[in-house]
Short mmCIF file of C-alpha atoms in Angstrom, two decimals:
data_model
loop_
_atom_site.label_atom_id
_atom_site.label_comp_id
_atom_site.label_asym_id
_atom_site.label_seq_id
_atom_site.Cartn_x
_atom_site.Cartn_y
_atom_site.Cartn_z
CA UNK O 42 -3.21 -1.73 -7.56
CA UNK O 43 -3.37 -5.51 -7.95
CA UNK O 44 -0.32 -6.91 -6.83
CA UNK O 45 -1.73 -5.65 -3.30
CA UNK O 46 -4.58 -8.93 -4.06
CA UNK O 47 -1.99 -11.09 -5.22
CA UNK O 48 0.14 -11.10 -2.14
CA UNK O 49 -0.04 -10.08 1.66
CA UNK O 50 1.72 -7.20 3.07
CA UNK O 51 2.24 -6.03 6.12
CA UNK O 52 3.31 -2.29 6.94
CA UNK O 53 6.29 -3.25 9.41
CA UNK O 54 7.02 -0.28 10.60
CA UNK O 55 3.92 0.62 12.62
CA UNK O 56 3.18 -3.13 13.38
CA UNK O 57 6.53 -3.91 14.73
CA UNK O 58 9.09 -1.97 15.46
CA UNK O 59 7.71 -0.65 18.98
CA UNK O 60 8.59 -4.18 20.86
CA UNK O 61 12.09 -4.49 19.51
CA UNK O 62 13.26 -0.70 19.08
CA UNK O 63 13.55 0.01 22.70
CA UNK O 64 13.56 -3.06 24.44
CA UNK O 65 17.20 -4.31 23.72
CA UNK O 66 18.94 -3.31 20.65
CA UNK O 67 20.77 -7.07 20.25
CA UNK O 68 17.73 -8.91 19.84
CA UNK O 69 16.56 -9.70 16.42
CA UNK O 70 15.67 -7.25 14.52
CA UNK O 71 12.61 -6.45 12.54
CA UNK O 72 15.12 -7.55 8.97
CA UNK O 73 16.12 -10.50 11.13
CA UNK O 74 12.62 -11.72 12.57
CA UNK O 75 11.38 -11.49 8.76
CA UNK O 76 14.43 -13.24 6.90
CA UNK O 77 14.03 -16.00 9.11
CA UNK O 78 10.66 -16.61 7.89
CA UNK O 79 10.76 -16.95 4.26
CA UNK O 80 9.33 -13.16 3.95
CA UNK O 81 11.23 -10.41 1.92
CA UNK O 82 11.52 -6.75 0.85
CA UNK O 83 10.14 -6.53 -2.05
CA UNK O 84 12.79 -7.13 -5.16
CA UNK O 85 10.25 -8.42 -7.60
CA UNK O 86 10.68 -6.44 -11.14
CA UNK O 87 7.30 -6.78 -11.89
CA UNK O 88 5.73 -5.12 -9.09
CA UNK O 89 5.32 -1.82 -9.44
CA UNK O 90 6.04 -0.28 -6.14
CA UNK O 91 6.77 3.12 -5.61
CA UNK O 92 10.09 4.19 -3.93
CA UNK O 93 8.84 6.05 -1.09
CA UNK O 94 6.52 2.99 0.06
CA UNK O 95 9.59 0.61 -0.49
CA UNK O 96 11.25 0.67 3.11
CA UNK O 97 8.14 0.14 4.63
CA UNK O 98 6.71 -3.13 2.71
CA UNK O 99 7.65 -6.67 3.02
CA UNK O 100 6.17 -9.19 0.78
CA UNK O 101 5.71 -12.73 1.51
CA UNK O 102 3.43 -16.10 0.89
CA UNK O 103 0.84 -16.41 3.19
CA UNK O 104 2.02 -19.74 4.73
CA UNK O 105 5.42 -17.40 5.16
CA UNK O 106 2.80 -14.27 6.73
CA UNK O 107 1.14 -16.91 9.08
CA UNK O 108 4.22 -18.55 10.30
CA UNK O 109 5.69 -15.36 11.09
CA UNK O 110 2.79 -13.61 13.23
CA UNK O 111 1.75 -17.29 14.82
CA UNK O 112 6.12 -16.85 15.90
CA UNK O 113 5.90 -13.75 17.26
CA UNK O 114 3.62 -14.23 19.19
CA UNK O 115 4.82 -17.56 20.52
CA UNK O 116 7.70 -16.59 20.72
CA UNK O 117 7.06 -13.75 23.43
CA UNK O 118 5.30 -15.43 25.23
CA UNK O 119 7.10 -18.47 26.42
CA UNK O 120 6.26 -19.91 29.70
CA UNK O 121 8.41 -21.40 31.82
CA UNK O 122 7.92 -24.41 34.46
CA UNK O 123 8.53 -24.16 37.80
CA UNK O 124 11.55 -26.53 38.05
CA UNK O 125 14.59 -25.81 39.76
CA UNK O 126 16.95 -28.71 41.05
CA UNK O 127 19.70 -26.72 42.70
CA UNK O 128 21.84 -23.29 42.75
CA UNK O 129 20.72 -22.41 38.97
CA UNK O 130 17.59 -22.25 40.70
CA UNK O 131 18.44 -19.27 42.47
CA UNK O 132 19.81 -17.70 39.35
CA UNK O 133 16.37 -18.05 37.67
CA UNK O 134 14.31 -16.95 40.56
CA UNK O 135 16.81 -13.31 40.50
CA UNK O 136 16.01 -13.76 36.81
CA UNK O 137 12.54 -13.53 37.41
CA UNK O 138 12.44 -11.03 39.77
CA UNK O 139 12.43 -7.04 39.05
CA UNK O 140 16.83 -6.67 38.79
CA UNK O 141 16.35 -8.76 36.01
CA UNK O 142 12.84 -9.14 35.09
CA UNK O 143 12.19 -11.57 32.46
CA UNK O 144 8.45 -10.40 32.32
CA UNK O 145 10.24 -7.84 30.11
CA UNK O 146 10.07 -10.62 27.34
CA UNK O 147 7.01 -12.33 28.36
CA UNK O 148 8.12 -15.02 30.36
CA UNK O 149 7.51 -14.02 33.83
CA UNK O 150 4.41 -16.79 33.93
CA UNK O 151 6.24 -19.38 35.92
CA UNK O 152 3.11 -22.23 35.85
CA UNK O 153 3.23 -24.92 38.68
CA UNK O 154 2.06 -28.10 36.19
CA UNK O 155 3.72 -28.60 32.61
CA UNK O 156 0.42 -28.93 30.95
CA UNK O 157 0.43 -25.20 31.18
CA UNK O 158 3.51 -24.94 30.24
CA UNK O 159 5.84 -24.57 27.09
CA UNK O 160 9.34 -24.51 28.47
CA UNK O 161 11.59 -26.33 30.80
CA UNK O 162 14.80 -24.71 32.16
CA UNK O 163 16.37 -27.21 34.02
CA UNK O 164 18.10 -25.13 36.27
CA UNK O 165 20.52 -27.66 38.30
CA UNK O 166 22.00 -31.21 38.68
CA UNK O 167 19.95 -34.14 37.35
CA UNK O 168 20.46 -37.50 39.41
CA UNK O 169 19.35 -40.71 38.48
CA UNK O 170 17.04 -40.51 40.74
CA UNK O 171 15.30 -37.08 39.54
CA UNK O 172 15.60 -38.72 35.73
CA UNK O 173 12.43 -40.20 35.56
CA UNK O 174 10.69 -37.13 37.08
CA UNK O 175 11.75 -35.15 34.42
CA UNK O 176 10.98 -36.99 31.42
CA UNK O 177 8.03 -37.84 33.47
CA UNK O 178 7.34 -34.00 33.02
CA UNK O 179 8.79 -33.59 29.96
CA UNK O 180 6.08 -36.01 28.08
CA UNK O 181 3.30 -33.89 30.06
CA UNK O 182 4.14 -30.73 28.40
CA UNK O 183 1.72 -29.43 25.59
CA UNK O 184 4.03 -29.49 22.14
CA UNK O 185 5.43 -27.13 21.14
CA UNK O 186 7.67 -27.56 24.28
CA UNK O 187 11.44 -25.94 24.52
CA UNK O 188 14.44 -27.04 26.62
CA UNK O 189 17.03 -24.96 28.06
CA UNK O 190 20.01 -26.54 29.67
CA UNK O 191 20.77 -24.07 32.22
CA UNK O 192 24.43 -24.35 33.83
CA UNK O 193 27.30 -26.85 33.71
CA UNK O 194 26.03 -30.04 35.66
CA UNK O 195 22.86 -30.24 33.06
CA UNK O 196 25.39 -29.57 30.11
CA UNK O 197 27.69 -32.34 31.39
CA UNK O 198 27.26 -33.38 34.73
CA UNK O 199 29.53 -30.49 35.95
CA UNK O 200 31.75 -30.88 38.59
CA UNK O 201 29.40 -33.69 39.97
CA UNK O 202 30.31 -35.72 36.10
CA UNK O 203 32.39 -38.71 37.89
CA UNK O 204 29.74 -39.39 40.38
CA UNK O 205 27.73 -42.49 40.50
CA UNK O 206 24.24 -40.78 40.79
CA UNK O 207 24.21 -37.46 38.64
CA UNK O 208 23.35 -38.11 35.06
CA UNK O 209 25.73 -36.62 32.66
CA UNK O 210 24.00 -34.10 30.75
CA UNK O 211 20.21 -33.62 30.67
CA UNK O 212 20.47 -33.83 26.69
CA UNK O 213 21.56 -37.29 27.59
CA UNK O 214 17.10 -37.97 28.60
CA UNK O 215 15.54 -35.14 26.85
CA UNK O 216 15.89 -32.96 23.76
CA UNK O 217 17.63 -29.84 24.63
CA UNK O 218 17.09 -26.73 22.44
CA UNK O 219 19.49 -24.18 23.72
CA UNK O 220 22.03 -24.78 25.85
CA UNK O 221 23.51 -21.89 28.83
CA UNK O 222 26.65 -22.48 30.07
CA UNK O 223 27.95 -21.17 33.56
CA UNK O 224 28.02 -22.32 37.35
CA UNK O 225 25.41 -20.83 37.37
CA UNK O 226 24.95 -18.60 34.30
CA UNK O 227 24.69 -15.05 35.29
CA UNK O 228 21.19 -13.65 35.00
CA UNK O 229 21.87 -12.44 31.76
CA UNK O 230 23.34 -15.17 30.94
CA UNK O 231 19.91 -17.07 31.04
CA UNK O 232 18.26 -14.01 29.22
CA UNK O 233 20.49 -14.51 26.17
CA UNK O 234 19.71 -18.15 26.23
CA UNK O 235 15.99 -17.05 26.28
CA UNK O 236 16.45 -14.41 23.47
CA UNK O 237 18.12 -17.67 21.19
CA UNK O 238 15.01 -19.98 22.24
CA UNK O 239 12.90 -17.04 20.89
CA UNK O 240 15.26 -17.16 17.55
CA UNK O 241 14.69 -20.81 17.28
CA UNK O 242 11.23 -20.27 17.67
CA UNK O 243 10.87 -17.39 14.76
CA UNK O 244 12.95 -19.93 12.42
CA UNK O 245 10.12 -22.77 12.91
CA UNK O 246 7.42 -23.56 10.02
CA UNK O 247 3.98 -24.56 11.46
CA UNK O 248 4.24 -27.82 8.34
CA UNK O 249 7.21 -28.82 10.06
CA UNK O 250 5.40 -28.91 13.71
CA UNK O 251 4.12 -32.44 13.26
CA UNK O 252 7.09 -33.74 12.65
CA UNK O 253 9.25 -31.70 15.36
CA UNK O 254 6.60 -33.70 17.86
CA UNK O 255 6.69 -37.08 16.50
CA UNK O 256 11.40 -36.44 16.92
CA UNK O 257 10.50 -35.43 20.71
CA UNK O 258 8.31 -38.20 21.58
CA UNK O 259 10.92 -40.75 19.50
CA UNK O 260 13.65 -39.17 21.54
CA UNK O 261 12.47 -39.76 24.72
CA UNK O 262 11.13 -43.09 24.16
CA UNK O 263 14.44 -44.25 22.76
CA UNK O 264 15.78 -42.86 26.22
CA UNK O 265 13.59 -44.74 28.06
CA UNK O 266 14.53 -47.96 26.13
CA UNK O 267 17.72 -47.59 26.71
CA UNK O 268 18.46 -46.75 29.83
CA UNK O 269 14.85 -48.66 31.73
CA UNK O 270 13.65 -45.22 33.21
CA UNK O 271 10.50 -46.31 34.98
CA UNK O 272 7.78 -44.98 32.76
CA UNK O 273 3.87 -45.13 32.11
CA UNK C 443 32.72 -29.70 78.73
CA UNK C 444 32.65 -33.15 80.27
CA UNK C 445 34.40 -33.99 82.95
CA UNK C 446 37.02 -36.50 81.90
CA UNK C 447 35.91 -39.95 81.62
CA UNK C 448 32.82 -39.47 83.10
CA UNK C 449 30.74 -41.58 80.70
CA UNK C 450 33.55 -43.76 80.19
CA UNK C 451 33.16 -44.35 84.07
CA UNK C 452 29.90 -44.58 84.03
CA UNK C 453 29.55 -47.42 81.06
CA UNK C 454 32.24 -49.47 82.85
CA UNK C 455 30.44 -49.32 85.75
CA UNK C 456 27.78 -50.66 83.87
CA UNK C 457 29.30 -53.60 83.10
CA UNK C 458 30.43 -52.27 79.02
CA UNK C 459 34.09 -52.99 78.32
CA UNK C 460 34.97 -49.87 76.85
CA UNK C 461 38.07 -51.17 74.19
CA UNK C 462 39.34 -47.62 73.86
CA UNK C 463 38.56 -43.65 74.74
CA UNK C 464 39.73 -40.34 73.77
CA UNK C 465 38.74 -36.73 74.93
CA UNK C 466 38.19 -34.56 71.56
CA UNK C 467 39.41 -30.66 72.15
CA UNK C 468 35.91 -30.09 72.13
CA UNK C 469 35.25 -32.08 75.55
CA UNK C 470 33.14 -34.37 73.90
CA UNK C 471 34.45 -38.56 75.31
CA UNK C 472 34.81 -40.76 72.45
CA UNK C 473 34.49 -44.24 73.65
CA UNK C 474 34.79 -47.72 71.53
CA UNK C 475 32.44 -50.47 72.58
CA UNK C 476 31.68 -53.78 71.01
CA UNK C 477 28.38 -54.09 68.77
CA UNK C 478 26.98 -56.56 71.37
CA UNK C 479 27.13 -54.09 74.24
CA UNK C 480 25.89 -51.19 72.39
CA UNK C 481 22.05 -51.73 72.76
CA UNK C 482 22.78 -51.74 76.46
CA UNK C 483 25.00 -48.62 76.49
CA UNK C 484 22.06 -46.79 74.36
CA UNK C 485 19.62 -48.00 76.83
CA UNK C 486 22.11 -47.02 80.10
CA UNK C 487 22.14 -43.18 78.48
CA UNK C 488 18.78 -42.99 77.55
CA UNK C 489 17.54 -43.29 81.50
CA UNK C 490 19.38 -39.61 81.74
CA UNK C 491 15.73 -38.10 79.66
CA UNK C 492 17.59 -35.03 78.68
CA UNK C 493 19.99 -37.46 76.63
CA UNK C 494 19.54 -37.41 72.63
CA UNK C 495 20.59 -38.76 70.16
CA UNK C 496 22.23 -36.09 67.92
CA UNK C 497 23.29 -37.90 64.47
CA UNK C 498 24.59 -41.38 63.52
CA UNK C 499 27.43 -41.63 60.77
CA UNK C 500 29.10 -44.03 59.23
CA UNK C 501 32.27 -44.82 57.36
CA UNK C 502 34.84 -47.83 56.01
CA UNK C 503 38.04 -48.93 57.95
CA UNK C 504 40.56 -51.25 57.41
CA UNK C 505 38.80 -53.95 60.37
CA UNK C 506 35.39 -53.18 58.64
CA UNK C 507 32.38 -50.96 58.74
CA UNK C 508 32.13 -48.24 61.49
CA UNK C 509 29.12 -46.41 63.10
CA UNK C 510 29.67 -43.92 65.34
CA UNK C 511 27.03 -42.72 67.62
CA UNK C 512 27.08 -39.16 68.93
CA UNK C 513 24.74 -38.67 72.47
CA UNK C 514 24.35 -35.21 73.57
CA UNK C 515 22.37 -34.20 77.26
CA UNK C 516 20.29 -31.00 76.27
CA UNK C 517 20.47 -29.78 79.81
CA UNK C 518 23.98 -29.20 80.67
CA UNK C 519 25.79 -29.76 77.19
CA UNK C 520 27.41 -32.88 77.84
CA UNK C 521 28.37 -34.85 74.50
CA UNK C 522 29.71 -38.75 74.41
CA UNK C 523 30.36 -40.51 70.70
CA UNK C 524 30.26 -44.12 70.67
CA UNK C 525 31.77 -46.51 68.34
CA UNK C 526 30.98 -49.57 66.93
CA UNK C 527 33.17 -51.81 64.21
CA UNK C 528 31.75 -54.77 62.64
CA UNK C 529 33.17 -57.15 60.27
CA UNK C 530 32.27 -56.48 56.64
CA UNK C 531 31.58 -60.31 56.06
CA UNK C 532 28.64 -59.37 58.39
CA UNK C 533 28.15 -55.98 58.60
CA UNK C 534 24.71 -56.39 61.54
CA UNK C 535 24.58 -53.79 64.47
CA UNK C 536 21.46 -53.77 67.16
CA UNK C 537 19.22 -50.85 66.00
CA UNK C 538 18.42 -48.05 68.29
CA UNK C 539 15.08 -46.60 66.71
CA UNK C 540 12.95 -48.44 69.53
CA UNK C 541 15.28 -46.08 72.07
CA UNK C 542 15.47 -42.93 70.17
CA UNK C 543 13.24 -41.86 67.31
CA UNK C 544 15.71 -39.84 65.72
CA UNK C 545 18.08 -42.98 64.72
CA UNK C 546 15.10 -44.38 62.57
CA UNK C 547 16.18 -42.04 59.60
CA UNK C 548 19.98 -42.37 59.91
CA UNK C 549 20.36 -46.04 60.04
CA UNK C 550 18.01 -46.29 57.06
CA UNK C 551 20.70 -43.51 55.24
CA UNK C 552 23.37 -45.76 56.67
CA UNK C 553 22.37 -48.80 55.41
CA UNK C 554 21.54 -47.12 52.27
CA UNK C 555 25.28 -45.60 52.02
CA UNK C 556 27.50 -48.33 53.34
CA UNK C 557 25.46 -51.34 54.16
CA UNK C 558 25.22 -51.50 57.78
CA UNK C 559 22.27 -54.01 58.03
CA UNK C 560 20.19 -52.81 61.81
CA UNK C 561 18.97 -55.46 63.26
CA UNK C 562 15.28 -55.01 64.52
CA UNK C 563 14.50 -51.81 62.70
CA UNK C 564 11.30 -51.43 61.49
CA UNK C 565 11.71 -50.36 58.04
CA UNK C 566 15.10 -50.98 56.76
CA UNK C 567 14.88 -49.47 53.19
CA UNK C 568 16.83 -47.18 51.27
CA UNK C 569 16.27 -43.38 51.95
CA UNK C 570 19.01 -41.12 49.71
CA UNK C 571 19.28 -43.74 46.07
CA UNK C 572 16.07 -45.07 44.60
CA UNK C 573 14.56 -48.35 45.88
CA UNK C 574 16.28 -50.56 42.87
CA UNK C 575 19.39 -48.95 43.40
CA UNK C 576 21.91 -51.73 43.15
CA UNK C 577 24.77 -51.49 45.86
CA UNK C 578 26.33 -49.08 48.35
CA UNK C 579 27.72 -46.12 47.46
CA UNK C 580 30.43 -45.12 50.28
CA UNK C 581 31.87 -48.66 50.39
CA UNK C 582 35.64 -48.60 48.69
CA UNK C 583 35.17 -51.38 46.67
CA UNK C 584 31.67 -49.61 44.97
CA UNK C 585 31.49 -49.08 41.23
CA UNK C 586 29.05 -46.91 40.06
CA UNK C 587 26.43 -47.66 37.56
CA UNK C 588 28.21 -47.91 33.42
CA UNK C 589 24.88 -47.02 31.06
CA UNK C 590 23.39 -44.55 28.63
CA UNK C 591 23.41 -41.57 31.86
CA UNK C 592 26.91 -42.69 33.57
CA UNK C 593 29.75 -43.22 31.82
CA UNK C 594 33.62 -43.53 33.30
CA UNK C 595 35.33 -40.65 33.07
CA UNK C 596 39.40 -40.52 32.05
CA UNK C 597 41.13 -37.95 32.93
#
């Protein structure tokens, strides 16, 4: 059969379906993790598939194959920093324990330094004075590096908005990528905002990764222009 | 409880004009001294050893900046807040860290709140905002920093 040289295919349902079939039925699914990433069901006329092999086929570009296993598995495995300003903090700890257990989607590896990390969920108020810590720590995470805003005071400042030391909004220093609202979010709250990082993830294109970096680093150097955080 | 207007005795016997006192429901004397005698009064408690010096706060008034200063003896419970009102045109009280160790931290958060400026303390710096912070904070007549992380809020 040539088309089966022309083109890569992967046999979904043994490959895949295991992780997301009985983990949580609302996650993406194994039609959602694959239309995300430029790969299809096979519709072209002028392959000559046969119907019983059909459900079970997918066809894609290579770039397309790569991007989506290189996803997958980044995606599953995003690690968090251990960074927790106030009472979100407490939320994500209980998220990280067994109730919740957010090893369950491979993030339970809460690393000490950002250079081992790949995520930061700011998980409470930001002051001015905290600011330049967290950029600080921002820039020393390894791209590709995620944000979640966890709760309202790193969304807007919260109920602490009108005072004279809590910056208004974390997104207002670093990128953000997915945002959790709450006071504090429930457990699952920050689970759901960890299932749409792992979306945003599957979406990404490894060509576009370059430039993804060089809109971080502009970001927070704009920041730091603006506002004179104290940076080296 | 304290006996009434036992440290109140005791200061004026001293030689401290004590401007005012109360008795809280607590028990606890609250007397008002002037900032020039309050150096000695800290000095008079602190030859009772079991006397410490619990916390130091600080607010605004309408005659200027007030400290208050609360003693407590470890031994037999006995509590006495002092207080102290200087004029905000110069806001300088005698610092107590030479007496008691503990006040070394709370004038620093003092002066970094309201501007209280301790006179002989040995590192008068800011403790709670960063070191270039520019003001402070608790005074009624503060604004807050207007930038790219702080903006007014209308509500």
């Amino acid at each position: 059969m040539p088309w089966l040289k022309l083109i890569t295919t992967i046999f979904c349902q043994g490959l895949f379906s295991w992780e997301y079939a009985d983990i949580i039925k609302n996650m993406a699914n194994i039609e959602e993790l694959f239309s995300a990433s430029q790969v299809r069901p096979p519709e072209r006329k002028d392959l000559d598939i046969p119907d019983d092999l059909k459900a079970n086929l997918l066809v894609t570009t290579v770039g397309g194959f790569i991007d989506t296993i290189y996803n997958w598995a980044r995606s599953n495995s995003v690690w968090p920093l251990t960074y927790g300003t106030s009472c979100c903090a407490i939320e994500m700890m209980s998220v990280g324990m067994s109730r919740f257990d957010i090893s369950r989607f491979g993030s339970e590896v809460f690393r000490a330094t950002p250079r081992q990390a790949d995520l930061i969920i700011t998980a409470g108020t930001i002051t001015r004075k905290m600011a330049p810590a967290l950029v600080r720590l921002y820039q020393q995470l390894p791209e590709p590096k995620y944000v979640i805003a966890m709760g309202a005071c790193t969304i807007t400042g919260g109920m602490f908005h009108d005072s004279y030391s809590v910056v208004q909004g974390v997104d207002r220093i670093i990128p953000v990528d997915v945002y959790v609202p709450g006071c504090p979010p429930r457990p699952e709250g920050l689970l759901h905002g960890l299932f749409t990082l792992q979306r945003k993830i599957r979406r990404e294109k490894l060509a576009d990764r370059k430039a993804i970096a060089a809109a971080h680093d502009r970001a927070v150097h704009d920041v730091c222009e603006e506002t004179g955080l104290i940076l080296n | 409880m304290t006996e009434a207007n036992v440290y109140s005795g005791f200061l004026s016997a001293a030689g401290i004009a004590v401007k005012a006192s109360a008795v809280m429901a607590t028990g606890v004397e609250v007397l008002s001294i002037e900032a020039k005698d309050l150096l000695t009064a800290a000095g008079k408690l602190k030859k009772d050893k079991a006397m410490a010096l619990n916390f130091i706060t600080a607010l605004e008034v309408k005659s200027g900046y007030q400290a208050a200063y609360y003693f407590s003896n470890i031994t037999n419970g006995d509590a006495v807040e002092l207080k102290v009102t200087v004029p905000k045109a110069d806001p300088t009280i005698a610092s107590l860290s030479d007496l008691f160790a503990s006040a070394n931290w709370q004038e620093r958060e003092a002066y970094d709140m309201i501007g209280l400026n301790f006179e002989g303390h040995p590192n008068l710096t800011r403790i709670l905002n960063p070191d270039n912070w520019d003001g402070h904070p608790l005074r009624k007549d503060y604004i807050g920093p207007i930038d790219a992380l702080n903006q007014p809020v209308n509500i």
